[in-house]
PDB file of C-alpha atoms in Angstrom:
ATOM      1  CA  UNK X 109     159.893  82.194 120.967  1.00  0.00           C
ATOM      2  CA  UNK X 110     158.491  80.249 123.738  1.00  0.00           C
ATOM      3  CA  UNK X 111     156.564  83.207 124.461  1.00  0.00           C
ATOM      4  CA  UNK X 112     155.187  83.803 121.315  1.00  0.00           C
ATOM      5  CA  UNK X 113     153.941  79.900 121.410  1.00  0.00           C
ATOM      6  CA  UNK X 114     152.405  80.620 124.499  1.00  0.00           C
ATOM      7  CA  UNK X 115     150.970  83.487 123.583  1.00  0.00           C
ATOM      8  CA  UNK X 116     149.714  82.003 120.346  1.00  0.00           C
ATOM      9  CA  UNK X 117     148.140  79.086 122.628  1.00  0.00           C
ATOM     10  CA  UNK X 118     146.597  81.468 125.212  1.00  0.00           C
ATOM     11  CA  UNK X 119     145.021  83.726 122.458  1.00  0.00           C
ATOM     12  CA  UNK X 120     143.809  80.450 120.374  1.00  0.00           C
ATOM     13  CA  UNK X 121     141.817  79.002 123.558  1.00  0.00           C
ATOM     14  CA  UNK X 122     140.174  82.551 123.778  1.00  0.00           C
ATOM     15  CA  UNK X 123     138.782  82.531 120.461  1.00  0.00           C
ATOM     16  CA  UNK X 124     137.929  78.507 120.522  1.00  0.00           C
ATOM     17  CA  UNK X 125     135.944  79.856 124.047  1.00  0.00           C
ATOM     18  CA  UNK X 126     134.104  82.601 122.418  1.00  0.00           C
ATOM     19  CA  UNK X 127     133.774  80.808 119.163  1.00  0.00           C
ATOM     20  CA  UNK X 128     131.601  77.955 121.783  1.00  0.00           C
ATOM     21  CA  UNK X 129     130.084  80.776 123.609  1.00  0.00           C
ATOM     22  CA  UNK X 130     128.383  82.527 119.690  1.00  0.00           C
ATOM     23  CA  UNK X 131     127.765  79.392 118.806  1.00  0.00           C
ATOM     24  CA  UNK X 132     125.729  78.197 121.668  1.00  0.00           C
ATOM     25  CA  UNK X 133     123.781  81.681 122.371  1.00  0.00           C
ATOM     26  CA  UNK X 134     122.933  81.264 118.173  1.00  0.00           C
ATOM     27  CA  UNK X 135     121.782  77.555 118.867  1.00  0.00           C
ATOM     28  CA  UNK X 136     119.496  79.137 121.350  1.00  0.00           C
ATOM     29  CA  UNK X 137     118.189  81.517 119.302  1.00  0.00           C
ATOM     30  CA  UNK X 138     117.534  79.687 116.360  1.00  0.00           C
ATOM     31  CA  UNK X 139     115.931  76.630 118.792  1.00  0.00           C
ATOM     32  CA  UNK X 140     113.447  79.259 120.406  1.00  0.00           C
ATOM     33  CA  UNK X 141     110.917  80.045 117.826  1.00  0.00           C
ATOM     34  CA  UNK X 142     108.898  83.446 118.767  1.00  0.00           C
ATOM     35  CA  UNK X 143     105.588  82.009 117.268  1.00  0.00           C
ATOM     36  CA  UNK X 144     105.891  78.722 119.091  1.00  0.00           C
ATOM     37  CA  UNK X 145     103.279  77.954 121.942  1.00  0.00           C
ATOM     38  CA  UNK X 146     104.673  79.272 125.331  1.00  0.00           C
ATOM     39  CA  UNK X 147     103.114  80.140 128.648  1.00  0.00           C
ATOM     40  CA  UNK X 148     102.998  83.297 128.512  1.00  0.00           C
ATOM     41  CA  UNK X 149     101.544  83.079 124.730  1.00  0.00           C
ATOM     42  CA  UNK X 150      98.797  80.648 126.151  1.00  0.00           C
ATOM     43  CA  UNK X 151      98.146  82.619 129.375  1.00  0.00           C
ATOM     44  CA  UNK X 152      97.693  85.836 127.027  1.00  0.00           C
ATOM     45  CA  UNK X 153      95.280  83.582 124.653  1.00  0.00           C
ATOM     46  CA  UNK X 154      92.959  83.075 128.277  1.00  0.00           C
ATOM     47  CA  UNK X 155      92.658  85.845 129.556  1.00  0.00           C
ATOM     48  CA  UNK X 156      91.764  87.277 125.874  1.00  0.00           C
ATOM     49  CA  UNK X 157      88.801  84.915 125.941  1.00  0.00           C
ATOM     50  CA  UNK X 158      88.006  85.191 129.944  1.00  0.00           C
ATOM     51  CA  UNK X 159      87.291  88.892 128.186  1.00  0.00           C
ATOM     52  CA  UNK X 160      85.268  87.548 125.281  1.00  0.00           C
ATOM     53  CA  UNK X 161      82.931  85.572 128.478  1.00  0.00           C
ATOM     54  CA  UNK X 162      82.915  89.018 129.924  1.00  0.00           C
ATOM     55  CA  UNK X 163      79.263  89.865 128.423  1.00  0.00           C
ATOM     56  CA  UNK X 164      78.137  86.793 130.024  1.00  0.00           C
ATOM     57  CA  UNK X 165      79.354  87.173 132.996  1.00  0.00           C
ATOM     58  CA  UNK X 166      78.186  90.736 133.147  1.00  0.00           C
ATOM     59  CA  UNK X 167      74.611  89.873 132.351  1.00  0.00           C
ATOM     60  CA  UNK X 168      74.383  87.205 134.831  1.00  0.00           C
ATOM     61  CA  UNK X 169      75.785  89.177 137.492  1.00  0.00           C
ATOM     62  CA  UNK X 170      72.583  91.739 136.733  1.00  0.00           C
ATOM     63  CA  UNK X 171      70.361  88.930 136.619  1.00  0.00           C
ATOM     64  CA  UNK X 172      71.715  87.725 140.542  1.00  0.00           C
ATOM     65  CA  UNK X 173      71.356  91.765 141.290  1.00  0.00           C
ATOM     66  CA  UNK X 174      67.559  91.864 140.838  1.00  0.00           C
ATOM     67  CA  UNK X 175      66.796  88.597 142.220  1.00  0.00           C
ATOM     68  CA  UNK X 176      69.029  89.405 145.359  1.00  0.00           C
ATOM     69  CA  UNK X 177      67.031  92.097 145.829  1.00  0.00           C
ATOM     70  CA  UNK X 178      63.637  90.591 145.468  1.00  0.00           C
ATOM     71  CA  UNK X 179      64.987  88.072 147.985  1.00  0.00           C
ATOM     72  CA  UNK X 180      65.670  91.036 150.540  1.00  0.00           C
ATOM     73  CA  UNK X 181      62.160  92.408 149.907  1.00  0.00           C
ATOM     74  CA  UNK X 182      60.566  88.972 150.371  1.00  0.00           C
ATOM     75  CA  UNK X 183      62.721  88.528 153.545  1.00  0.00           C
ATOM     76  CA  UNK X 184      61.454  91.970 154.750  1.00  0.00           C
ATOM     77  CA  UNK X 185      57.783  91.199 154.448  1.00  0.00           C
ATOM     78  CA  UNK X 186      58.387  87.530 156.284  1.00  0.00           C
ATOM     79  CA  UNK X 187      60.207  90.201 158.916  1.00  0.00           C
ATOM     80  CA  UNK X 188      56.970  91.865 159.015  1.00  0.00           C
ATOM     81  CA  UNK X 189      54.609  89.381 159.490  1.00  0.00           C
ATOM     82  CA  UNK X 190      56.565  87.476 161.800  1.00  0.00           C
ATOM     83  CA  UNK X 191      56.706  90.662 163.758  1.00  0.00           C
ATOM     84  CA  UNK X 192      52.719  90.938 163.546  1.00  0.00           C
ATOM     85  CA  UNK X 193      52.269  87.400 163.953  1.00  0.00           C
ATOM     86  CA  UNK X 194      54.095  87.351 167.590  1.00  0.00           C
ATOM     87  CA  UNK X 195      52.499  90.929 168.658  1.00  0.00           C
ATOM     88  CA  UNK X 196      48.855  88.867 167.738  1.00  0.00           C
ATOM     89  CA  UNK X 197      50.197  85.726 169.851  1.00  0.00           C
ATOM     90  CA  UNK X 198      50.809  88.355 172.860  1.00  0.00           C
ATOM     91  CA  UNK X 199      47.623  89.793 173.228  1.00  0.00           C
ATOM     92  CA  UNK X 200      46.050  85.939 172.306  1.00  0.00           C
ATOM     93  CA  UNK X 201      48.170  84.716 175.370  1.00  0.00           C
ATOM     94  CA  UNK X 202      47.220  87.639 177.690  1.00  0.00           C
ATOM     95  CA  UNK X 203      43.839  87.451 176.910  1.00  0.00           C
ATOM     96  CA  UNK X 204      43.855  83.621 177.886  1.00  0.00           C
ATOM     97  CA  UNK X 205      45.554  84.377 180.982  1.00  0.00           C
ATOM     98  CA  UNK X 206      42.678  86.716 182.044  1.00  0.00           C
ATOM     99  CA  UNK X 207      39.804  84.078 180.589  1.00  0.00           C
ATOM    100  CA  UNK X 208      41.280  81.273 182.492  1.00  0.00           C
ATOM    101  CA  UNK X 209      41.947  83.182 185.860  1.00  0.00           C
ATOM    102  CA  UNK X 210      38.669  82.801 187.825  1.00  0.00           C
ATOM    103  CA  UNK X 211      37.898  85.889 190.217  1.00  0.00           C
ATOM    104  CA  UNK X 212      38.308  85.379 194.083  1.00  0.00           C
ATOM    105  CA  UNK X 213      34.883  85.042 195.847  1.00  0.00           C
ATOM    106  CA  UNK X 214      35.106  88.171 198.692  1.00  0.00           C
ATOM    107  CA  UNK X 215      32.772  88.312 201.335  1.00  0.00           C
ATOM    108  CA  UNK X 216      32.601  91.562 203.847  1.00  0.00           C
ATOM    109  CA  UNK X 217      33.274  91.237 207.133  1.00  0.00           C
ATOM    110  CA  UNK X 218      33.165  94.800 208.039  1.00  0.00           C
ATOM    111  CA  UNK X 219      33.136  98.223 207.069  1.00  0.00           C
ATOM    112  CA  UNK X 220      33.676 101.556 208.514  1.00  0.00           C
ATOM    113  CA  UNK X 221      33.102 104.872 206.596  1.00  0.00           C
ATOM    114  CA  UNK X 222      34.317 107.827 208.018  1.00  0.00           C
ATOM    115  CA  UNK X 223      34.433 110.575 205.349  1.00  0.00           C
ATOM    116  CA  UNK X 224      37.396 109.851 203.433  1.00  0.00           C
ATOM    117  CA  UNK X 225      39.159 107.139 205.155  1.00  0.00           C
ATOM    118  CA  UNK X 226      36.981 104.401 204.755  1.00  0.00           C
ATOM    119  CA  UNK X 227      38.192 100.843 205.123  1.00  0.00           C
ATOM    120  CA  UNK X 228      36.966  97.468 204.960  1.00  0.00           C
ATOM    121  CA  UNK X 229      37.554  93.377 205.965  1.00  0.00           C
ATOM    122  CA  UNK X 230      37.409  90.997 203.743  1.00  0.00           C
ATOM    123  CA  UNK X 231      37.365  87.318 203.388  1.00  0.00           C
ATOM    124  CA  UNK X 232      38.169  84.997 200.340  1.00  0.00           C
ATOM    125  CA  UNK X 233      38.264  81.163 201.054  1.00  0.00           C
ATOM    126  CA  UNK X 234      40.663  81.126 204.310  1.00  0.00           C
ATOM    127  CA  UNK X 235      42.213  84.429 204.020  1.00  0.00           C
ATOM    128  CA  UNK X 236      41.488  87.787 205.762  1.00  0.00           C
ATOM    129  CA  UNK X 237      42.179  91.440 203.529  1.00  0.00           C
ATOM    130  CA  UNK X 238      42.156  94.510 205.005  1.00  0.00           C
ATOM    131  CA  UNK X 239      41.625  97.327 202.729  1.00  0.00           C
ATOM    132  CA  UNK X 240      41.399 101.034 202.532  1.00  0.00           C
ATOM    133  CA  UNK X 241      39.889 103.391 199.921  1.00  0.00           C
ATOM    134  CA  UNK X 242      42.499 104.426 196.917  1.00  0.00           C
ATOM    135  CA  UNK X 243      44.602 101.433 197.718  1.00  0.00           C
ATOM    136  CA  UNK X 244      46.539  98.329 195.291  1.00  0.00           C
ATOM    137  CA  UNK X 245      47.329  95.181 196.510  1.00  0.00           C
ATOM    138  CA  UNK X 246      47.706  91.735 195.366  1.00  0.00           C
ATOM    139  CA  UNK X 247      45.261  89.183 196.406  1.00  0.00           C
ATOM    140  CA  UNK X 248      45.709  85.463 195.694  1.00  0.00           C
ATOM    141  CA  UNK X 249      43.303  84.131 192.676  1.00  0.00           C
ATOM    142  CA  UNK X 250      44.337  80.504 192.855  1.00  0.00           C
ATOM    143  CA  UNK X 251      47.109  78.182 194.261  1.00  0.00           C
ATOM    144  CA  UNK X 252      50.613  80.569 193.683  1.00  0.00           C
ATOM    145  CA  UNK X 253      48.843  83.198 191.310  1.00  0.00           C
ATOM    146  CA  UNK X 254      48.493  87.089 192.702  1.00  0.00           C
ATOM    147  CA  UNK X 255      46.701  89.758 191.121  1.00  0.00           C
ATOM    148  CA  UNK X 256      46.429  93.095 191.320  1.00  0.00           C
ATOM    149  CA  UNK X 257      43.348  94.710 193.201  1.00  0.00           C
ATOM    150  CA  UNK X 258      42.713  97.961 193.136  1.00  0.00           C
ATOM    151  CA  UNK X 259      40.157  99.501 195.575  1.00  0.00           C
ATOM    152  CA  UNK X 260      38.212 102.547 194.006  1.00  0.00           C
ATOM    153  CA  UNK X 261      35.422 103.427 196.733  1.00  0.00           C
ATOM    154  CA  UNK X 262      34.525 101.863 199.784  1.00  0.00           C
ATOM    155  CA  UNK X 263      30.844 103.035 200.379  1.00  0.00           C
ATOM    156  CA  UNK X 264      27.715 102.410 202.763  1.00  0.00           C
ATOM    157  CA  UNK X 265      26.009 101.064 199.669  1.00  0.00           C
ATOM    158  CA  UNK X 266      29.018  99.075 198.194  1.00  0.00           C
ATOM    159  CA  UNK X 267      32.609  98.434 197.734  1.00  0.00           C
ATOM    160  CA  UNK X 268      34.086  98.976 193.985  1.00  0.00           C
ATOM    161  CA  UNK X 269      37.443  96.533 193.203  1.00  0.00           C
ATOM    162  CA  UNK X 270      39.788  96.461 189.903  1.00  0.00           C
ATOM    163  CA  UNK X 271      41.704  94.492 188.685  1.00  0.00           C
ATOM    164  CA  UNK X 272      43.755  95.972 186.209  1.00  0.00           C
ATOM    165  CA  UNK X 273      45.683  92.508 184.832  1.00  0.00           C
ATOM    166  CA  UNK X 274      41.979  91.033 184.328  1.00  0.00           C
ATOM    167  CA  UNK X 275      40.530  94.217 183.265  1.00  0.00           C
ATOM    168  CA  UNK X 276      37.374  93.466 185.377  1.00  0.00           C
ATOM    169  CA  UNK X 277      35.585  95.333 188.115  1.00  0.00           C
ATOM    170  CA  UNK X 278      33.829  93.235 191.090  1.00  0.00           C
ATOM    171  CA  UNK X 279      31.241  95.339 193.216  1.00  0.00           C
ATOM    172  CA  UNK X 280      30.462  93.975 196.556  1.00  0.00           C
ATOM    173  CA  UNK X 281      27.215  95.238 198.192  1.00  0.00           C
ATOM    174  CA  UNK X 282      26.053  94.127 201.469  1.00  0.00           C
TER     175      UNK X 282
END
């Protein structure tokens, strides 16, 4: 008898236990209403209108396409006449150079033709060149500035110098 009591104990706490459990899984149920507000009901709701801003978003997006690439054409022609713009301030600089260089003042010493090997002595201020026919060499212009000479005929008549960075010739007759 004492183990039916037991028994009858045992088997009543079960079903008081399960009788908690259905009760509190119903509770549950019956507390969670499916049309409620959630988060995953309101992060559906965005993203369905991110979708609806979609056409905007689209048309600005072609609108930033064709200015983006007016901006790389505009940026291509400032490219360009940059480019031109420093090539012009090259050739403006060079061409000052040559203006503002003034030409040595030569005066001959001596010459002595002899066919093809003809040479010559000059002076400019306090220096002394020696020079042959078909010959470069730099010759001082002014204080620390060397050009180059290039000697194209020494002659009885006259002596024919270049100078290539100045694009001038100098011809020194006797």
């Amino acid at each position: 008898m004492n183990n039916s009591k037991t028994m009858f104990v045992v088997l009543s706490t079960i079903g008081l236990i399960g009788l908690f459990v259905l009760a509190s899984t119903t509770d549950a149920q019956e507390k969670q209403d499916p049309t409620a507000p959630s988060t995953v009901i309101e992060q559906t709701l965005s993203k369905i209108r991110d979708v609806e801003k979609l056409d905007t978003f689209v048309q600005q997006n072609a609108a930033l396409v064709q200015e983006n690439k007016k901006l790389k054409a505009d940026i291509a022609s400032i490219q360009k006449q940059i480019a031109k713009l420093t090539k012009d301030l090259e050739l403006q600089t060079i061409n000052l150079r040559k203006q503002l260089l003034q030409m040595p003042t030569f005066n001959v010493q001596s010459k002595i033709i002899n066919g093809d090997r003809s040479a010559a002595i000059l002076k400019s201020k306090n220096t002394i060149i020696r020079i042959r026919n078909n010959t470069k060499l730099s010759v001082p212009v002014s204080d620390g500035v060397w050009v180059l000479m290039e000697v194209k005929n020494i002659s009885k008549e006259m002596i024919e110098l270049y100078f290539p960075e100045l694009e001038r010739t100098v011809y020194l007759y006797d």
